[in-house]
mmCIF file of C-alpha atoms and ligand atoms in Angstrom:
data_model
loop_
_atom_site.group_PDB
_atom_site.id
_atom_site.type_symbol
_atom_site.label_atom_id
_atom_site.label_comp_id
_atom_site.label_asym_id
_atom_site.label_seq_id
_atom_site.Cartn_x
_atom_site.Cartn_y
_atom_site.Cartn_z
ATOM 1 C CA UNK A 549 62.803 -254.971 -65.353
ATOM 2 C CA UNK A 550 64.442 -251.819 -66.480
ATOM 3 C CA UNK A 551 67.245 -252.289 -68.631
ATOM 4 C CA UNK A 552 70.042 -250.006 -69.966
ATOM 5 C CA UNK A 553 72.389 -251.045 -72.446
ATOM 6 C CA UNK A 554 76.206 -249.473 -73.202
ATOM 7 C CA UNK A 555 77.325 -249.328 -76.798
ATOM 8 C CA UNK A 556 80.167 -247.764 -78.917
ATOM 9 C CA UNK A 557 79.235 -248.829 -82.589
ATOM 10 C CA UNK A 558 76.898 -250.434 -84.801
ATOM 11 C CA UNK A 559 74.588 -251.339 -82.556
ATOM 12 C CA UNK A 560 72.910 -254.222 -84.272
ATOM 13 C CA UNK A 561 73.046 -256.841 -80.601
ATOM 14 C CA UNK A 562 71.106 -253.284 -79.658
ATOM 15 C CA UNK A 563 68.862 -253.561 -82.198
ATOM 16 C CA UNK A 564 67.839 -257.366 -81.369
ATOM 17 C CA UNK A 565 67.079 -256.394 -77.766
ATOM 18 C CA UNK A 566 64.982 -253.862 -78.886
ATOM 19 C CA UNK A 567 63.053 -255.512 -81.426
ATOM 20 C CA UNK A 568 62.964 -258.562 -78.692
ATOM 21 C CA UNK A 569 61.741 -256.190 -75.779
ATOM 22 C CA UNK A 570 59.109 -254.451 -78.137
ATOM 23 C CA UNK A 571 57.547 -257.125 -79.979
ATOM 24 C CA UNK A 572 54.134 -257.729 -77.907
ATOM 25 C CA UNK A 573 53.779 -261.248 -78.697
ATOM 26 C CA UNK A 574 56.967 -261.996 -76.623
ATOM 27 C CA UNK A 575 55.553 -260.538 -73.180
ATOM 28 C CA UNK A 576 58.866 -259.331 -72.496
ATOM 29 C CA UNK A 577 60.018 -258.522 -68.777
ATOM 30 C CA UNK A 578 62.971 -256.665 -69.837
ATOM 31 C CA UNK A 579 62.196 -252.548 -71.033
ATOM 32 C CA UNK A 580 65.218 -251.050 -72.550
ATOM 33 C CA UNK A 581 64.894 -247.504 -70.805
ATOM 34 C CA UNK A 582 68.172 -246.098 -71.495
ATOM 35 C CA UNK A 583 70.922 -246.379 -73.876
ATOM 36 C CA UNK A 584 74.155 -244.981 -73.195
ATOM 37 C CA UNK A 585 77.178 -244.879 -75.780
ATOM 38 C CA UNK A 586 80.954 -243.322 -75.037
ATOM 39 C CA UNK A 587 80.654 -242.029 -79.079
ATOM 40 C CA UNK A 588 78.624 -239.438 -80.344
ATOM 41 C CA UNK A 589 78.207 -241.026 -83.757
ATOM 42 C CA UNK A 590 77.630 -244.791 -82.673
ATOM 43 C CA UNK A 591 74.830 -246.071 -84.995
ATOM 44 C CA UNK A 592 72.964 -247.565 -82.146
ATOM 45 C CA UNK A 593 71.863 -244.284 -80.649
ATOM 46 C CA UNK A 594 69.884 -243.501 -83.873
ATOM 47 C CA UNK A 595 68.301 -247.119 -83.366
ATOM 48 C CA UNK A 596 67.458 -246.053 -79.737
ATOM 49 C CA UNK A 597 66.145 -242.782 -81.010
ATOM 50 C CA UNK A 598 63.843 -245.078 -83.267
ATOM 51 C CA UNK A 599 62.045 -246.883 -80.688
ATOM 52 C CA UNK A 600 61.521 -243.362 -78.643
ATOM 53 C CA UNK A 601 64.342 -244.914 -75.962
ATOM 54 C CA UNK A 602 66.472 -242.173 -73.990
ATOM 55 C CA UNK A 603 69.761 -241.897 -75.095
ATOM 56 C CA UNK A 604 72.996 -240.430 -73.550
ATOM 57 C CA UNK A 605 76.571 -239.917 -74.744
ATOM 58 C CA UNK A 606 79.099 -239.770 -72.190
ATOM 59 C CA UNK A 607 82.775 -239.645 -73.864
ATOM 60 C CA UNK A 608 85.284 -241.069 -71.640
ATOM 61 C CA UNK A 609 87.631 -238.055 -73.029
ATOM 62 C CA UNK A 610 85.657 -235.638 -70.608
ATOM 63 C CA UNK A 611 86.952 -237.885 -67.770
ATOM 64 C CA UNK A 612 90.398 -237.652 -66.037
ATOM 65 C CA UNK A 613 90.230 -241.426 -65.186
ATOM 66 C CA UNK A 614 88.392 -244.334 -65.923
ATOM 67 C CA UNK A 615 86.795 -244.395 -62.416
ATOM 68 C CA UNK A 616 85.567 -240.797 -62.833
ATOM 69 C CA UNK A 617 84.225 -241.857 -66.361
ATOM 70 C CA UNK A 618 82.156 -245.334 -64.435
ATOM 71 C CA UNK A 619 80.974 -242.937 -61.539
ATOM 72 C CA UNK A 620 79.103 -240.686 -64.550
ATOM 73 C CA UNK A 621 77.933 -243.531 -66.195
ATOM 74 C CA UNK A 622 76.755 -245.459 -63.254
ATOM 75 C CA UNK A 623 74.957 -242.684 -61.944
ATOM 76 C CA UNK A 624 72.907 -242.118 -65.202
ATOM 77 C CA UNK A 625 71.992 -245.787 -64.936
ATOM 78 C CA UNK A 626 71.095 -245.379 -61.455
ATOM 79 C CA UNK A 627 69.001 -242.192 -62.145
ATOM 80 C CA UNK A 628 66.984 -244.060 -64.482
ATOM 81 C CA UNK A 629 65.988 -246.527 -62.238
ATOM 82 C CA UNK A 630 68.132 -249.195 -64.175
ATOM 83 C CA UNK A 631 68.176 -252.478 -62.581
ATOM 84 C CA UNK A 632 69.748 -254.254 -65.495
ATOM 85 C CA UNK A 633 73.060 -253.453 -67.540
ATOM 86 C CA UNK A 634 73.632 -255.023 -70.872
ATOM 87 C CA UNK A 635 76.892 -254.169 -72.372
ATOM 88 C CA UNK A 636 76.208 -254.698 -76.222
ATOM 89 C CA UNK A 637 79.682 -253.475 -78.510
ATOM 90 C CA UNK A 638 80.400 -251.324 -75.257
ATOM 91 C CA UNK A 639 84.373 -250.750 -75.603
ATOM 92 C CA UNK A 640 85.640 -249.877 -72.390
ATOM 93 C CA UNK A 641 86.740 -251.830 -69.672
ATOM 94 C CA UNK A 642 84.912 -251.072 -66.877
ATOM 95 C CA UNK A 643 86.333 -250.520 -63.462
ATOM 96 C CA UNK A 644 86.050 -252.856 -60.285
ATOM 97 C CA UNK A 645 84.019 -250.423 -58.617
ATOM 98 C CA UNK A 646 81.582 -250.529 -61.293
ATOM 99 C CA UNK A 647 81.270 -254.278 -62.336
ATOM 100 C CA UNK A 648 80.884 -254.585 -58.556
ATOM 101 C CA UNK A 649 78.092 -252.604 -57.829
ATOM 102 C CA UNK A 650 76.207 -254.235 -60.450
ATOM 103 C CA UNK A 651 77.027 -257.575 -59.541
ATOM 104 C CA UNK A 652 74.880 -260.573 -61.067
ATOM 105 C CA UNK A 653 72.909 -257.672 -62.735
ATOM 106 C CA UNK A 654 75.187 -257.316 -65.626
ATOM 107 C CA UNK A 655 76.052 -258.907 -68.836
ATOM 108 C CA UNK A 656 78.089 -258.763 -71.940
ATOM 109 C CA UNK A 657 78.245 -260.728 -75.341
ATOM 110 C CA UNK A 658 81.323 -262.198 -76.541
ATOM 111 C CA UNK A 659 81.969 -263.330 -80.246
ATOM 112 C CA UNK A 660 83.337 -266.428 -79.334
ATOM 113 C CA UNK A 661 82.587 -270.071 -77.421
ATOM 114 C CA UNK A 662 84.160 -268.474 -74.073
ATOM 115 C CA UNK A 663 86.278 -269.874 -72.240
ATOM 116 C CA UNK A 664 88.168 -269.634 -75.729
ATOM 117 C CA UNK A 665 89.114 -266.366 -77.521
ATOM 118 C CA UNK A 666 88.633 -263.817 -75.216
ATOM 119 C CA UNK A 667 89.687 -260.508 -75.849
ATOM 120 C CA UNK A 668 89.513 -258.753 -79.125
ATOM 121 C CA UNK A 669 89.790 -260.459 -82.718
ATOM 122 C CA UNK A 670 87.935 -263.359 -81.275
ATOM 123 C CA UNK A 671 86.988 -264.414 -84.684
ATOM 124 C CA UNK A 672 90.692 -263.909 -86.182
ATOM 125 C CA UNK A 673 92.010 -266.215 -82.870
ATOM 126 C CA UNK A 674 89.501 -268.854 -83.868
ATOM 127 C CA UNK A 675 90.187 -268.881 -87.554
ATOM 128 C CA UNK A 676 94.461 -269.383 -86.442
ATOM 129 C CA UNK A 677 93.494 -272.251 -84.116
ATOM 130 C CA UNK A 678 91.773 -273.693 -86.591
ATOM 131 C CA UNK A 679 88.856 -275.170 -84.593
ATOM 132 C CA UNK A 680 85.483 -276.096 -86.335
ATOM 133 C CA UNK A 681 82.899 -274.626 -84.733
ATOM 134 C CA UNK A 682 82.979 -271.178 -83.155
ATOM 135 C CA UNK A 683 80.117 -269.156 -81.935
ATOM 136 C CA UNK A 684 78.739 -266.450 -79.042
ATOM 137 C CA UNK A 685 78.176 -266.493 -75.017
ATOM 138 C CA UNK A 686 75.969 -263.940 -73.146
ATOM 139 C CA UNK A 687 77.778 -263.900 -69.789
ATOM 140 C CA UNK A 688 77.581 -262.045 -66.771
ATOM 141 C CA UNK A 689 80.272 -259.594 -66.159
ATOM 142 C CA UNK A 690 83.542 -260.101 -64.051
ATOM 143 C CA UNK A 691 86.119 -258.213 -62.821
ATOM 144 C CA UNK A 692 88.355 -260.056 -65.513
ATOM 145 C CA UNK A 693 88.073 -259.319 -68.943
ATOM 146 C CA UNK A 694 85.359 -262.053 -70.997
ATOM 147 C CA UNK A 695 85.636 -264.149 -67.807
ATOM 148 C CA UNK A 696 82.288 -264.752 -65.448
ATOM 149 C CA UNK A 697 79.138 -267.389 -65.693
ATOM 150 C CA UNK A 698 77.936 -268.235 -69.063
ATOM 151 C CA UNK A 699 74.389 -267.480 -69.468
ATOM 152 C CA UNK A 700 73.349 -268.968 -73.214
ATOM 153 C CA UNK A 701 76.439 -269.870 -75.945
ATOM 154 C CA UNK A 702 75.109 -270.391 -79.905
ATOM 155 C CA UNK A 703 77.424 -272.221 -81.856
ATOM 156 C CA UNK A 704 77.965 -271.475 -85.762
ATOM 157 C CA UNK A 705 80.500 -273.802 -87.833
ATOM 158 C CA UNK A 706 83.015 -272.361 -89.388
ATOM 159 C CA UNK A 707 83.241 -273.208 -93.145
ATOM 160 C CA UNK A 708 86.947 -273.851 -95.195
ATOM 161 C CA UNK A 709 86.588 -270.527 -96.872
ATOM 162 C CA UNK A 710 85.625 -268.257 -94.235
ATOM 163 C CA UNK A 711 87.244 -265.401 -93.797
ATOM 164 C CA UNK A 712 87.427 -263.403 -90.068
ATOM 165 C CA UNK A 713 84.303 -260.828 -92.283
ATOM 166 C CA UNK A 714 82.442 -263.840 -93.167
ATOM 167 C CA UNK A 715 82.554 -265.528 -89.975
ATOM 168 C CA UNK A 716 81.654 -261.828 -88.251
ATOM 169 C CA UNK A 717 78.473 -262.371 -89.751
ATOM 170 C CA UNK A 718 77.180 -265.420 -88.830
ATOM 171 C CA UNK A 719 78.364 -265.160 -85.679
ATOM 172 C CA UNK A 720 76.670 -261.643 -85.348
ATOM 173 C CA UNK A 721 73.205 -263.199 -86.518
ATOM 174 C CA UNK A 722 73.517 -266.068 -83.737
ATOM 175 C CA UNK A 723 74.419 -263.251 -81.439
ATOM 176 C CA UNK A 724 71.094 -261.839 -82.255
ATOM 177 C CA UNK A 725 69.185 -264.917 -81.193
ATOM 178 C CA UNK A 726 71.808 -265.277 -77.452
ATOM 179 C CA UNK A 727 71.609 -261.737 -76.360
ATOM 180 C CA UNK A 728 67.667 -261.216 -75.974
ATOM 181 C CA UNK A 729 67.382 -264.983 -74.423
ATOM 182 C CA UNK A 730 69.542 -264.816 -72.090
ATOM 183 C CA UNK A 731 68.351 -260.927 -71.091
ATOM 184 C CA UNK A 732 65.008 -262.533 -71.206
ATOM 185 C CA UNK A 733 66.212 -265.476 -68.713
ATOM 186 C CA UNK A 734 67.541 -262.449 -65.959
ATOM 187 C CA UNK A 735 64.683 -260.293 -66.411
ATOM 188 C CA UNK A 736 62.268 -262.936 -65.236
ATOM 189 C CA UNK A 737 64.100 -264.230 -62.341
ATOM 190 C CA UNK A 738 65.219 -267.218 -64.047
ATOM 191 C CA UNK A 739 68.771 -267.659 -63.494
ATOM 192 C CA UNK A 740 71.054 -265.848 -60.184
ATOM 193 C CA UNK A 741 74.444 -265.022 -59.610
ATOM 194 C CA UNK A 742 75.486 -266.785 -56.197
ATOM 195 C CA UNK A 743 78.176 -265.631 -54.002
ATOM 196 C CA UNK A 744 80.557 -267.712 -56.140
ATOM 197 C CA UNK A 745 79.668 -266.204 -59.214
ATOM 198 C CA UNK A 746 78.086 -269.403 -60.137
ATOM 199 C CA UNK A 747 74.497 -269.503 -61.769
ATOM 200 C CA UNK A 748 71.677 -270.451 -59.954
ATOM 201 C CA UNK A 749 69.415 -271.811 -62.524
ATOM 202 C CA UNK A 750 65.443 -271.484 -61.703
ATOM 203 C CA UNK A 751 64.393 -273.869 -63.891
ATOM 204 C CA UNK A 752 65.749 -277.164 -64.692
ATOM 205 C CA UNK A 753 68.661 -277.447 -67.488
HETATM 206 C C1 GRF B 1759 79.623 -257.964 -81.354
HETATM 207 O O1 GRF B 1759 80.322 -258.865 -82.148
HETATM 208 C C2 GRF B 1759 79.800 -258.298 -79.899
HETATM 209 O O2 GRF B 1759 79.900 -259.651 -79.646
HETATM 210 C C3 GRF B 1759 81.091 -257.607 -79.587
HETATM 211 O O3 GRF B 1759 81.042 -256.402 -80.309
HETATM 212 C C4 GRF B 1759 80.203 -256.554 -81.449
HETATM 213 C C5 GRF B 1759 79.145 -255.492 -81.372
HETATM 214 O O4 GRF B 1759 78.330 -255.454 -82.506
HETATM 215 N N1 GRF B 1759 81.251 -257.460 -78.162
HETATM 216 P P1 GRF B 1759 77.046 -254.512 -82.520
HETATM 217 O O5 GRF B 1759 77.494 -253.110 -82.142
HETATM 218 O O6 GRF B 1759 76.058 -255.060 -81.546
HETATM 219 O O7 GRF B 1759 76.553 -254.562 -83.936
#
């Protein structure tokens, strides 16, 4: 399956995909054929450049609305035969139009053990609630923000001294491991999005 991926930063969920997708001994069904950031200097574009992957920036500044700023991004997607999305550090909320037309075809990762901590400063809203264990979920993409069918969740436990940096970074290496198996589970057919937004699962759980 073709895959693009959105980004704004660092890149590193990015990164894992591509190492994932590339690495010959996984027989990967996922291709990452286009990456697509709103910032010019995002990291990830220069990791994209790396592994000879088309890149595009499309600032959201050149766009009167949000909806204009989807329409450009969706149709660079759609030129590029994209038949997956992966949002990976992508920082805009996409419109309704958008997250609709790629129904059950797009997904996001989320620093936290959704349905908990959505939003931003996941790992500061788990650190004030004082749970124990906090991780990462690779979900498909609703119209509401962090909301939609969980795909695969890691969990990391959070240590007495951890600090919202320290906790960034184990959850960002768990992250690593989610994002390219639960890609890998949509690009080969193995889970569905039914009409409920609930996941069909291909193979037993
Ligand atoms: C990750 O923590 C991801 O869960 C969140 O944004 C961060 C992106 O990191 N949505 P990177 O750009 O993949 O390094």
């Amino acid at each position: 399956k073709r895959v693009g991926v959105l980004i704004s930063g660092g890149g590193t969920n990015l990164q894992a995909l591509l190492d994932h997708t590339n690495d010959p001994t996984k027989n990967s069904a996922a291709e990452i054929v286009l990456v697509i950031s709103n910032k010019v200097d995002a990291k990830g574009l220069e990791r994209a450049r790396n592994f000879n992957v088309a890149t595009k920036v499309i600032s959201h500044k050149d766009f009167s609305s949000r909806v204009e700023f989807d329409r450009q991004v969706n149709k660079e997607l759609r030129d590029a035969g994209v038949e997956i999305v992966c949002l990976a550090g992508f920082m805009r909320v996409l419109t309704g139009e958008f997250v609709r037309s790629w129904k059950g075809a797009l997904i996001n990762i989320h620093p936290a053990l959704l349905p908990l901590f959505k939003g931003t400063h996941a790992h500061r809203q788990a650190l004030d609630a004082g749970v124990r264990v906090t991780g990462c979920s690779v979900h498909f993409v609703e119209e509401e923000i962090d909301a939609g069918a969980i795909i695969v969740q890691e969990a990391v436990p959070i240590a007495l001294d951890d600090t919202e940096e320290t906790l960034q970074e184990k959850v960002l290496m768990r992250e690593h491991v989610a994002y390219p198996k639960a890609l890998e589970m949509l690009a080969r057919g193995e889970i569905q999005l039914d009409d409920q937004g609930k996941i069909i699962w291909a193979t037993p759980k």
